PDB file of N, CA, C and O in Angstrom:
ATOM      1  N   UNK A 172     127.413 101.570 113.536  1.00  0.00           N
ATOM      2  CA  UNK A 172     126.572 100.923 112.551  1.00  0.00           C
ATOM      3  C   UNK A 172     125.583 101.948 112.013  1.00  0.00           C
ATOM      4  O   UNK A 172     124.959 102.677 112.772  1.00  0.00           O
ATOM      5  N   UNK A 173     125.431 101.982 110.717  1.00  0.00           N
ATOM      6  CA  UNK A 173     124.555 102.978 110.103  1.00  0.00           C
ATOM      7  C   UNK A 173     123.083 102.565 110.228  1.00  0.00           C
ATOM      8  O   UNK A 173     122.752 101.417 110.519  1.00  0.00           O
ATOM      9  N   UNK A 174     122.214 103.526 109.994  1.00  0.00           N
ATOM     10  CA  UNK A 174     120.775 103.279 110.068  1.00  0.00           C
ATOM     11  C   UNK A 174     120.360 102.237 109.030  1.00  0.00           C
ATOM     12  O   UNK A 174     119.529 101.368 109.311  1.00  0.00           O
ATOM     13  N   UNK A 175     120.946 102.301 107.848  1.00  0.00           N
ATOM     14  CA  UNK A 175     120.630 101.348 106.783  1.00  0.00           C
ATOM     15  C   UNK A 175     121.019  99.930 107.191  1.00  0.00           C
ATOM     16  O   UNK A 175     120.258  98.987 106.955  1.00  0.00           O
ATOM     17  N   UNK A 176     122.178  99.768 107.807  1.00  0.00           N
ATOM     18  CA  UNK A 176     122.622  98.452 108.259  1.00  0.00           C
ATOM     19  C   UNK A 176     121.707  97.904 109.349  1.00  0.00           C
ATOM     20  O   UNK A 176     121.374  96.718 109.349  1.00  0.00           O
ATOM     21  N   UNK A 177     121.276  98.768 110.259  1.00  0.00           N
ATOM     22  CA  UNK A 177     120.358  98.343 111.314  1.00  0.00           C
ATOM     23  C   UNK A 177     119.010  97.904 110.735  1.00  0.00           C
ATOM     24  O   UNK A 177     118.442  96.898 111.161  1.00  0.00           O
ATOM     25  N   UNK A 178     118.507  98.662 109.787  1.00  0.00           N
ATOM     26  CA  UNK A 178     117.239  98.301 109.151  1.00  0.00           C
ATOM     27  C   UNK A 178     117.353  96.966 108.427  1.00  0.00           C
ATOM     28  O   UNK A 178     116.442  96.145 108.476  1.00  0.00           O
ATOM     29  N   UNK A 179     118.476  96.746 107.764  1.00  0.00           N
ATOM     30  CA  UNK A 179     118.701  95.494 107.052  1.00  0.00           C
ATOM     31  C   UNK A 179     118.751  94.319 108.032  1.00  0.00           C
ATOM     32  O   UNK A 179     118.142  93.275 107.791  1.00  0.00           O
ATOM     33  N   UNK A 180     119.439  94.489 109.143  1.00  0.00           N
ATOM     34  CA  UNK A 180     119.522  93.429 110.145  1.00  0.00           C
ATOM     35  C   UNK A 180     118.159  93.143 110.750  1.00  0.00           C
ATOM     36  O   UNK A 180     117.782  91.992 110.957  1.00  0.00           O
ATOM     37  N   UNK A 181     117.393  94.183 111.029  1.00  0.00           N
ATOM     38  CA  UNK A 181     116.059  94.016 111.583  1.00  0.00           C
ATOM     39  C   UNK A 181     115.152  93.275 110.607  1.00  0.00           C
ATOM     40  O   UNK A 181     114.405  92.379 111.003  1.00  0.00           O
ATOM     41  N   UNK A 182     115.231  93.611 109.348  1.00  0.00           N
ATOM     42  CA  UNK A 182     114.436  92.934 108.328  1.00  0.00           C
ATOM     43  C   UNK A 182     114.774  91.450 108.267  1.00  0.00           C
ATOM     44  O   UNK A 182     113.886  90.597 108.198  1.00  0.00           O
ATOM     45  N   UNK A 183     116.057  91.112 108.320  1.00  0.00           N
ATOM     46  CA  UNK A 183     116.471  89.713 108.291  1.00  0.00           C
ATOM     47  C   UNK A 183     115.980  88.962 109.528  1.00  0.00           C
ATOM     48  O   UNK A 183     115.529  87.820 109.432  1.00  0.00           O
ATOM     49  N   UNK A 184     116.015  89.599 110.683  1.00  0.00           N
ATOM     50  CA  UNK A 184     115.513  88.979 111.913  1.00  0.00           C
ATOM     51  C   UNK A 184     114.011  88.731 111.816  1.00  0.00           C
ATOM     52  O   UNK A 184     113.525  87.663 112.174  1.00  0.00           O
ATOM     53  N   UNK A 185     113.272  89.703 111.314  1.00  0.00           N
ATOM     54  CA  UNK A 185     111.827  89.541 111.147  1.00  0.00           C
ATOM     55  C   UNK A 185     111.517  88.399 110.192  1.00  0.00           C
ATOM     56  O   UNK A 185     110.586  87.630 110.427  1.00  0.00           O
ATOM     57  N   UNK A 186     112.270  88.266 109.126  1.00  0.00           N
ATOM     58  CA  UNK A 186     112.042  87.203 108.157  1.00  0.00           C
ATOM     59  C   UNK A 186     112.346  85.840 108.779  1.00  0.00           C
ATOM     60  O   UNK A 186     111.639  84.867 108.527  1.00  0.00           O
ATOM     61  N   UNK A 187     113.382  85.751 109.597  1.00  0.00           N
ATOM     62  CA  UNK A 187     113.712  84.498 110.260  1.00  0.00           C
ATOM     63  C   UNK A 187     112.623  84.095 111.239  1.00  0.00           C
ATOM     64  O   UNK A 187     112.241  82.926 111.314  1.00  0.00           O
ATOM     65  N   UNK A 188     112.086  85.044 111.975  1.00  0.00           N
ATOM     66  CA  UNK A 188     111.012  84.749 112.915  1.00  0.00           C
ATOM     67  C   UNK A 188     109.746  84.334 112.186  1.00  0.00           C
ATOM     68  O   UNK A 188     109.028  83.444 112.627  1.00  0.00           O
ATOM     69  N   UNK A 189     109.462  84.972 111.076  1.00  0.00           N
ATOM     70  CA  UNK A 189     108.288  84.634 110.290  1.00  0.00           C
ATOM     71  C   UNK A 189     108.365  83.248 109.684  1.00  0.00           C
ATOM     72  O   UNK A 189     107.345  82.611 109.432  1.00  0.00           O
ATOM     73  N   UNK A 190     109.560  82.747 109.465  1.00  0.00           N
ATOM     74  CA  UNK A 190     109.734  81.435 108.845  1.00  0.00           C
ATOM     75  C   UNK A 190     109.325  80.309 109.781  1.00  0.00           C
ATOM     76  O   UNK A 190     109.085  79.195 109.332  1.00  0.00           O
ATOM     77  N   UNK A 191     109.198  80.575 111.082  1.00  0.00           N
ATOM     78  CA  UNK A 191     108.856  79.530 112.037  1.00  0.00           C
ATOM     79  C   UNK A 191     107.375  79.533 112.407  1.00  0.00           C
ATOM     80  O   UNK A 191     106.918  78.620 113.080  1.00  0.00           O
ATOM     81  N   UNK A 192     106.623  80.525 111.967  1.00  0.00           N
ATOM     82  CA  UNK A 192     105.214  80.625 112.321  1.00  0.00           C
ATOM     83  C   UNK A 192     104.377  79.671 111.485  1.00  0.00           C
ATOM     84  O   UNK A 192     104.642  79.490 110.309  1.00  0.00           O
ATOM     85  N   UNK A 193     103.348  79.096 112.107  1.00  0.00           N
ATOM     86  CA  UNK A 193     102.428  78.216 111.385  1.00  0.00           C
ATOM     87  C   UNK A 193     101.209  78.971 110.882  1.00  0.00           C
ATOM     88  O   UNK A 193     100.598  78.583 109.903  1.00  0.00           O
ATOM     89  N   UNK A 194     100.830  80.050 111.574  1.00  0.00           N
ATOM     90  CA  UNK A 194      99.692  80.863 111.168  1.00  0.00           C
ATOM     91  C   UNK A 194     100.216  82.229 110.747  1.00  0.00           C
ATOM     92  O   UNK A 194     100.959  82.873 111.483  1.00  0.00           O
ATOM     93  N   UNK A 195      99.840  82.658 109.559  1.00  0.00           N
ATOM     94  CA  UNK A 195     100.333  83.915 109.007  1.00  0.00           C
ATOM     95  C   UNK A 195      99.225  84.951 108.940  1.00  0.00           C
ATOM     96  O   UNK A 195      98.068  84.622 108.650  1.00  0.00           O
ATOM     97  N   UNK A 196      99.582  86.186 109.173  1.00  0.00           N
ATOM     98  CA  UNK A 196      98.640  87.279 108.971  1.00  0.00           C
ATOM     99  C   UNK A 196      98.494  87.516 107.471  1.00  0.00           C
ATOM    100  O   UNK A 196      99.218  86.937 106.660  1.00  0.00           O
ATOM    101  N   UNK A 197      97.588  88.388 107.125  1.00  0.00           N
ATOM    102  CA  UNK A 197      97.358  88.683 105.709  1.00  0.00           C
ATOM    103  C   UNK A 197      98.633  89.192 105.032  1.00  0.00           C
ATOM    104  O   UNK A 197      99.039  88.694 103.978  1.00  0.00           O
ATOM    105  N   UNK A 198      99.283  90.181 105.649  1.00  0.00           N
ATOM    106  CA  UNK A 198     100.498  90.754 105.051  1.00  0.00           C
ATOM    107  C   UNK A 198     101.632  89.737 104.995  1.00  0.00           C
ATOM    108  O   UNK A 198     102.375  89.681 104.012  1.00  0.00           O
ATOM    109  N   UNK A 199     101.775  88.921 106.042  1.00  0.00           N
ATOM    110  CA  UNK A 199     102.813  87.894 106.032  1.00  0.00           C
ATOM    111  C   UNK A 199     102.562  86.874 104.934  1.00  0.00           C
ATOM    112  O   UNK A 199     103.501  86.428 104.266  1.00  0.00           O
ATOM    113  N   UNK A 200     101.304  86.507 104.731  1.00  0.00           N
ATOM    114  CA  UNK A 200     100.961  85.547 103.680  1.00  0.00           C
ATOM    115  C   UNK A 200     101.267  86.123 102.296  1.00  0.00           C
ATOM    116  O   UNK A 200     101.734  85.399 101.409  1.00  0.00           O
ATOM    117  N   UNK A 201     101.013  87.408 102.121  1.00  0.00           N
ATOM    118  CA  UNK A 201     101.329  88.050 100.839  1.00  0.00           C
ATOM    119  C   UNK A 201     102.831  88.020 100.578  1.00  0.00           C
ATOM    120  O   UNK A 201     103.270  87.689  99.470  1.00  0.00           O
ATOM    121  N   UNK A 202     103.618  88.355 101.589  1.00  0.00           N
ATOM    122  CA  UNK A 202     105.076  88.326 101.431  1.00  0.00           C
ATOM    123  C   UNK A 202     105.576  86.906 101.207  1.00  0.00           C
ATOM    124  O   UNK A 202     106.430  86.667 100.353  1.00  0.00           O
ATOM    125  N   UNK A 203     105.044  85.966 101.976  1.00  0.00           N
ATOM    126  CA  UNK A 203     105.483  84.571 101.891  1.00  0.00           C
ATOM    127  C   UNK A 203     105.178  83.975 100.524  1.00  0.00           C
ATOM    128  O   UNK A 203     105.996  83.277  99.945  1.00  0.00           O
ATOM    129  N   UNK A 204     103.999  84.267  99.991  1.00  0.00           N
ATOM    130  CA  UNK A 204     103.577  83.666  98.727  1.00  0.00           C
ATOM    131  C   UNK A 204     103.975  84.474  97.500  1.00  0.00           C
ATOM    132  O   UNK A 204     103.975  83.961  96.391  1.00  0.00           O
ATOM    133  N   UNK A 205     104.259  85.757  97.700  1.00  0.00           N
ATOM    134  CA  UNK A 205     104.587  86.616  96.564  1.00  0.00           C
ATOM    135  C   UNK A 205     103.363  87.130  95.834  1.00  0.00           C
ATOM    136  O   UNK A 205     103.468  87.673  94.737  1.00  0.00           O
ATOM    137  N   UNK A 206     102.193  86.961  96.441  1.00  0.00           N
ATOM    138  CA  UNK A 206     100.937  87.408  95.839  1.00  0.00           C
ATOM    139  C   UNK A 206     100.644  88.830  96.293  1.00  0.00           C
ATOM    140  O   UNK A 206     100.837  89.166  97.456  1.00  0.00           O
ATOM    141  N   UNK A 207     100.171  89.662  95.390  1.00  0.00           N
ATOM    142  CA  UNK A 207      99.856  91.050  95.753  1.00  0.00           C
ATOM    143  C   UNK A 207      98.660  91.090  96.701  1.00  0.00           C
ATOM    144  O   UNK A 207      97.842  90.163  96.745  1.00  0.00           O
ATOM    145  N   UNK A 208      98.557  92.172  97.455  1.00  0.00           N
ATOM    146  CA  UNK A 208      97.458  92.330  98.413  1.00  0.00           C
ATOM    147  C   UNK A 208      96.101  92.296  97.711  1.00  0.00           C
ATOM    148  O   UNK A 208      95.179  91.645  98.176  1.00  0.00           O
ATOM    149  N   UNK A 209      95.990  92.978  96.583  1.00  0.00           N
ATOM    150  CA  UNK A 209      94.695  93.030  95.888  1.00  0.00           C
ATOM    151  C   UNK A 209      94.283  91.649  95.374  1.00  0.00           C
ATOM    152  O   UNK A 209      93.113  91.266  95.474  1.00  0.00           O
ATOM    153  N   UNK A 210      95.235  90.896  94.846  1.00  0.00           N
ATOM    154  CA  UNK A 210      94.910  89.562  94.346  1.00  0.00           C
ATOM    155  C   UNK A 210      94.581  88.615  95.503  1.00  0.00           C
ATOM    156  O   UNK A 210      93.681  87.773  95.395  1.00  0.00           O
ATOM    157  N   UNK A 211      95.296  88.768  96.628  1.00  0.00           N
ATOM    158  CA  UNK A 211      95.015  87.932  97.798  1.00  0.00           C
ATOM    159  C   UNK A 211      93.605  88.206  98.313  1.00  0.00           C
ATOM    160  O   UNK A 211      92.878  87.280  98.677  1.00  0.00           O
ATOM    161  N   UNK A 212      93.194  89.479  98.333  1.00  0.00           N
ATOM    162  CA  UNK A 212      91.825  89.813  98.729  1.00  0.00           C
ATOM    163  C   UNK A 212      90.812  89.162  97.787  1.00  0.00           C
ATOM    164  O   UNK A 212      89.782  88.654  98.217  1.00  0.00           O
ATOM    165  N   UNK A 213      91.117  89.175  96.512  1.00  0.00           N
ATOM    166  CA  UNK A 213      90.220  88.572  95.529  1.00  0.00           C
ATOM    167  C   UNK A 213      90.095  87.065  95.782  1.00  0.00           C
ATOM    168  O   UNK A 213      88.997  86.507  95.743  1.00  0.00           O
ATOM    169  N   UNK A 214      91.217  86.407  96.061  1.00  0.00           N
ATOM    170  CA  UNK A 214      91.194  84.969  96.328  1.00  0.00           C
ATOM    171  C   UNK A 214      90.397  84.635  97.585  1.00  0.00           C
ATOM    172  O   UNK A 214      89.647  83.656  97.614  1.00  0.00           O
ATOM    173  N   UNK A 215      90.548  85.455  98.615  1.00  0.00           N
ATOM    174  CA  UNK A 215      89.817  85.181  99.848  1.00  0.00           C
ATOM    175  C   UNK A 215      88.332  85.483  99.704  1.00  0.00           C
ATOM    176  O   UNK A 215      87.494  84.741 100.215  1.00  0.00           O
ATOM    177  N   UNK A 216      87.984  86.541  99.004  1.00  0.00           N
ATOM    178  CA  UNK A 216      86.571  86.894  98.859  1.00  0.00           C
ATOM    179  C   UNK A 216      85.808  85.872  98.029  1.00  0.00           C
ATOM    180  O   UNK A 216      84.622  85.644  98.241  1.00  0.00           O
ATOM    181  N   UNK A 217      86.501  85.232  97.089  1.00  0.00           N
ATOM    182  CA  UNK A 217      85.867  84.200  96.253  1.00  0.00           C
ATOM    183  C   UNK A 217      86.037  82.801  96.850  1.00  0.00           C
ATOM    184  O   UNK A 217      85.674  81.816  96.210  1.00  0.00           O
ATOM    185  N   UNK A 218      86.598  82.741  98.082  1.00  0.00           N
ATOM    186  CA  UNK A 218      86.812  81.465  98.775  1.00  0.00           C
ATOM    187  C   UNK A 218      87.679  80.494  97.966  1.00  0.00           C
ATOM    188  O   UNK A 218      87.475  79.283  98.008  1.00  0.00           O
ATOM    189  N   UNK A 219      88.654  81.023  97.229  1.00  0.00           N
ATOM    190  CA  UNK A 219      89.535  80.187  96.414  1.00  0.00           C
ATOM    191  C   UNK A 219      90.805  79.776  97.147  1.00  0.00           C
ATOM    192  O   UNK A 219      91.561  78.944  96.641  1.00  0.00           O
ATOM    193  N   UNK A 220      91.036  80.350  98.299  1.00  0.00           N
ATOM    194  CA  UNK A 220      92.217  80.044  99.088  1.00  0.00           C
ATOM    195  C   UNK A 220      91.763  79.860 100.538  1.00  0.00           C
ATOM    196  O   UNK A 220      90.957  80.640 101.042  1.00  0.00           O
ATOM    197  N   UNK A 221      92.232  78.801 101.214  1.00  0.00           N
ATOM    198  CA  UNK A 221      91.804  78.576 102.590  1.00  0.00           C
ATOM    199  C   UNK A 221      92.305  79.683 103.521  1.00  0.00           C
ATOM    200  O   UNK A 221      93.477  80.056 103.474  1.00  0.00           O
ATOM    201  N   UNK A 222      91.412  80.189 104.338  1.00  0.00           N
ATOM    202  CA  UNK A 222      91.750  81.237 105.288  1.00  0.00           C
ATOM    203  C   UNK A 222      90.740  81.219 106.422  1.00  0.00           C
ATOM    204  O   UNK A 222      89.744  80.502 106.364  1.00  0.00           O
ATOM    205  N   UNK A 223      91.021  81.989 107.458  1.00  0.00           N
ATOM    206  CA  UNK A 223      90.061  82.108 108.553  1.00  0.00           C
ATOM    207  C   UNK A 223      89.987  83.564 108.987  1.00  0.00           C
ATOM    208  O   UNK A 223      90.935  84.325 108.842  1.00  0.00           O
ATOM    209  N   UNK A 224      88.817  83.919 109.488  1.00  0.00           N
ATOM    210  CA  UNK A 224      88.569  85.258 110.019  1.00  0.00           C
ATOM    211  C   UNK A 224      87.898  85.069 111.383  1.00  0.00           C
ATOM    212  O   UNK A 224      86.687  85.218 111.500  1.00  0.00           O
ATOM    213  N   UNK A 225      88.692  84.733 112.412  1.00  0.00           N
ATOM    214  CA  UNK A 225      88.112  84.357 113.705  1.00  0.00           C
ATOM    215  C   UNK A 225      87.247  85.436 114.357  1.00  0.00           C
ATOM    216  O   UNK A 225      86.288  85.120 115.026  1.00  0.00           O
ATOM    217  N   UNK A 226      87.552  86.681 114.173  1.00  0.00           N
ATOM    218  CA  UNK A 226      86.745  87.748 114.763  1.00  0.00           C
ATOM    219  C   UNK A 226      86.073  88.600 113.698  1.00  0.00           C
ATOM    220  O   UNK A 226      85.581  89.681 113.982  1.00  0.00           O
ATOM    221  N   UNK A 227      86.090  88.118 112.470  1.00  0.00           N
ATOM    222  CA  UNK A 227      85.389  88.784 111.396  1.00  0.00           C
ATOM    223  C   UNK A 227      86.116  89.929 110.730  1.00  0.00           C
ATOM    224  O   UNK A 227      85.620  90.489 109.768  1.00  0.00           O
ATOM    225  N   UNK A 228      87.307  90.299 111.214  1.00  0.00           N
ATOM    226  CA  UNK A 228      87.994  91.441 110.628  1.00  0.00           C
ATOM    227  C   UNK A 228      89.337  91.052 110.020  1.00  0.00           C
ATOM    228  O   UNK A 228      89.592  91.331 108.861  1.00  0.00           O
ATOM    229  N   UNK A 229      90.181  90.430 110.794  1.00  0.00           N
ATOM    230  CA  UNK A 229      91.519  90.084 110.333  1.00  0.00           C
ATOM    231  C   UNK A 229      91.520  88.718 109.670  1.00  0.00           C
ATOM    232  O   UNK A 229      90.835  87.798 110.107  1.00  0.00           O
ATOM    233  N   UNK A 230      92.313  88.579 108.615  1.00  0.00           N
ATOM    234  CA  UNK A 230      92.388  87.331 107.853  1.00  0.00           C
ATOM    235  C   UNK A 230      93.698  86.628 108.202  1.00  0.00           C
ATOM    236  O   UNK A 230      94.759  87.248 108.218  1.00  0.00           O
ATOM    237  N   UNK A 231      93.587  85.318 108.466  1.00  0.00           N
ATOM    238  CA  UNK A 231      94.756  84.505 108.809  1.00  0.00           C
ATOM    239  C   UNK A 231      94.835  83.299 107.885  1.00  0.00           C
ATOM    240  O   UNK A 231      93.819  82.813 107.393  1.00  0.00           O
ATOM    241  N   UNK A 232      96.053  82.814 107.684  1.00  0.00           N
ATOM    242  CA  UNK A 232      96.303  81.677 106.813  1.00  0.00           C
ATOM    243  C   UNK A 232      97.206  80.685 107.530  1.00  0.00           C
ATOM    244  O   UNK A 232      98.131  81.094 108.232  1.00  0.00           O
ATOM    245  N   UNK A 233      96.961  79.396 107.310  1.00  0.00           N
ATOM    246  CA  UNK A 233      97.889  78.381 107.795  1.00  0.00           C
ATOM    247  C   UNK A 233      98.991  78.246 106.761  1.00  0.00           C
ATOM    248  O   UNK A 233      98.730  78.251 105.563  1.00  0.00           O
ATOM    249  N   UNK A 234     100.214  78.120 107.233  1.00  0.00           N
ATOM    250  CA  UNK A 234     101.357  78.031 106.317  1.00  0.00           C
ATOM    251  C   UNK A 234     101.217  76.843 105.358  1.00  0.00           C
ATOM    252  O   UNK A 234     101.531  76.960 104.181  1.00  0.00           O
ATOM    253  N   UNK A 235     100.719  75.742 105.842  1.00  0.00           N
ATOM    254  CA  UNK A 235     100.596  74.550 104.991  1.00  0.00           C
ATOM    255  C   UNK A 235      99.584  74.785 103.886  1.00  0.00           C
ATOM    256  O   UNK A 235      99.676  74.294 102.808  1.00  0.00           O
TER     257      UNK A 235
END
Protein backbone atom coordinates (compact mmCIF):
# COMPACT_ATOMS: atom_id res chain seq x y z
CA UNK A 1 0.00 0.00 0.00
CA UNK A 2 1.40 3.38 -0.96
CA UNK A 3 1.90 6.31 1.39
CA UNK A 4 -0.86 8.24 -0.39
CA UNK A 5 -3.34 5.38 0.10
CA UNK A 6 -2.46 5.14 3.79
CA UNK A 7 -2.92 8.88 4.27
CA UNK A 8 -6.28 8.71 2.51
CA UNK A 9 -7.44 5.83 4.72
CA UNK A 10 -6.27 7.62 7.85
CA UNK A 11 -8.13 10.78 6.84
CA UNK A 12 -11.34 8.81 6.29
CA UNK A 13 -10.98 7.12 9.70
CA UNK A 14 -10.44 10.48 11.41
CA UNK A 15 -13.53 11.90 9.70
CA UNK A 16 -15.63 8.92 10.80
CA UNK A 17 -14.49 9.31 14.40
CA UNK A 18 -15.17 13.03 14.31
CA UNK A 19 -18.73 12.41 13.13
CA UNK A 20 -19.61 10.77 16.47
CA UNK A 21 -18.27 13.51 18.77
CA UNK A 22 -20.67 15.88 20.50
CA UNK A 23 -18.04 18.46 21.46
CA UNK A 24 -15.76 19.78 18.73
CA UNK A 25 -12.44 21.55 18.97
CA UNK A 26 -11.94 24.80 17.11
CA UNK A 27 -10.32 23.13 14.08
CA UNK A 28 -12.92 20.35 13.99
CA UNK A 29 -15.72 22.92 14.09
CA UNK A 30 -14.14 24.80 11.19
CA UNK A 31 -13.93 21.62 9.11
CA UNK A 32 -17.42 20.50 10.11
CA UNK A 33 -19.06 23.83 9.30
CA UNK A 34 -16.90 24.85 6.36
CA UNK A 35 -16.13 28.19 8.01
CA UNK A 36 -12.60 29.58 7.74
CA UNK A 37 -10.49 29.88 10.89
CA UNK A 38 -10.36 33.68 10.70
CA UNK A 39 -14.13 34.01 10.31
CA UNK A 40 -14.73 31.51 13.13
CA UNK A 41 -12.48 33.60 15.40
CA UNK A 42 -14.47 36.68 14.46
CA UNK A 43 -17.76 34.93 15.30
CA UNK A 44 -16.49 33.76 18.67
CA UNK A 45 -14.94 37.09 19.64
CA UNK A 46 -18.21 38.91 18.89
CA UNK A 47 -20.18 36.20 20.77
CA UNK A 48 -22.22 35.46 17.63
CA UNK A 49 -21.77 31.71 17.84
CA UNK A 50 -22.17 29.58 20.99
CA UNK A 51 -18.86 28.28 22.30
CA UNK A 52 -17.01 27.60 25.53
CA UNK A 53 -13.50 28.24 26.77
CA UNK A 54 -13.30 26.11 29.93
CA UNK A 55 -9.68 26.95 30.74
CA UNK A 56 -9.55 30.27 28.94
CA UNK A 57 -7.37 29.15 26.03
CA UNK A 58 -8.96 26.48 23.87
CA UNK A 59 -12.34 27.01 22.21
CA UNK A 60 -14.92 24.21 22.07
CA UNK A 61 -18.28 23.92 20.33
CA UNK A 62 -21.25 21.63 20.83
CA UNK A 63 -22.21 19.89 17.60
CA UNK A 64 -25.87 20.83 18.01
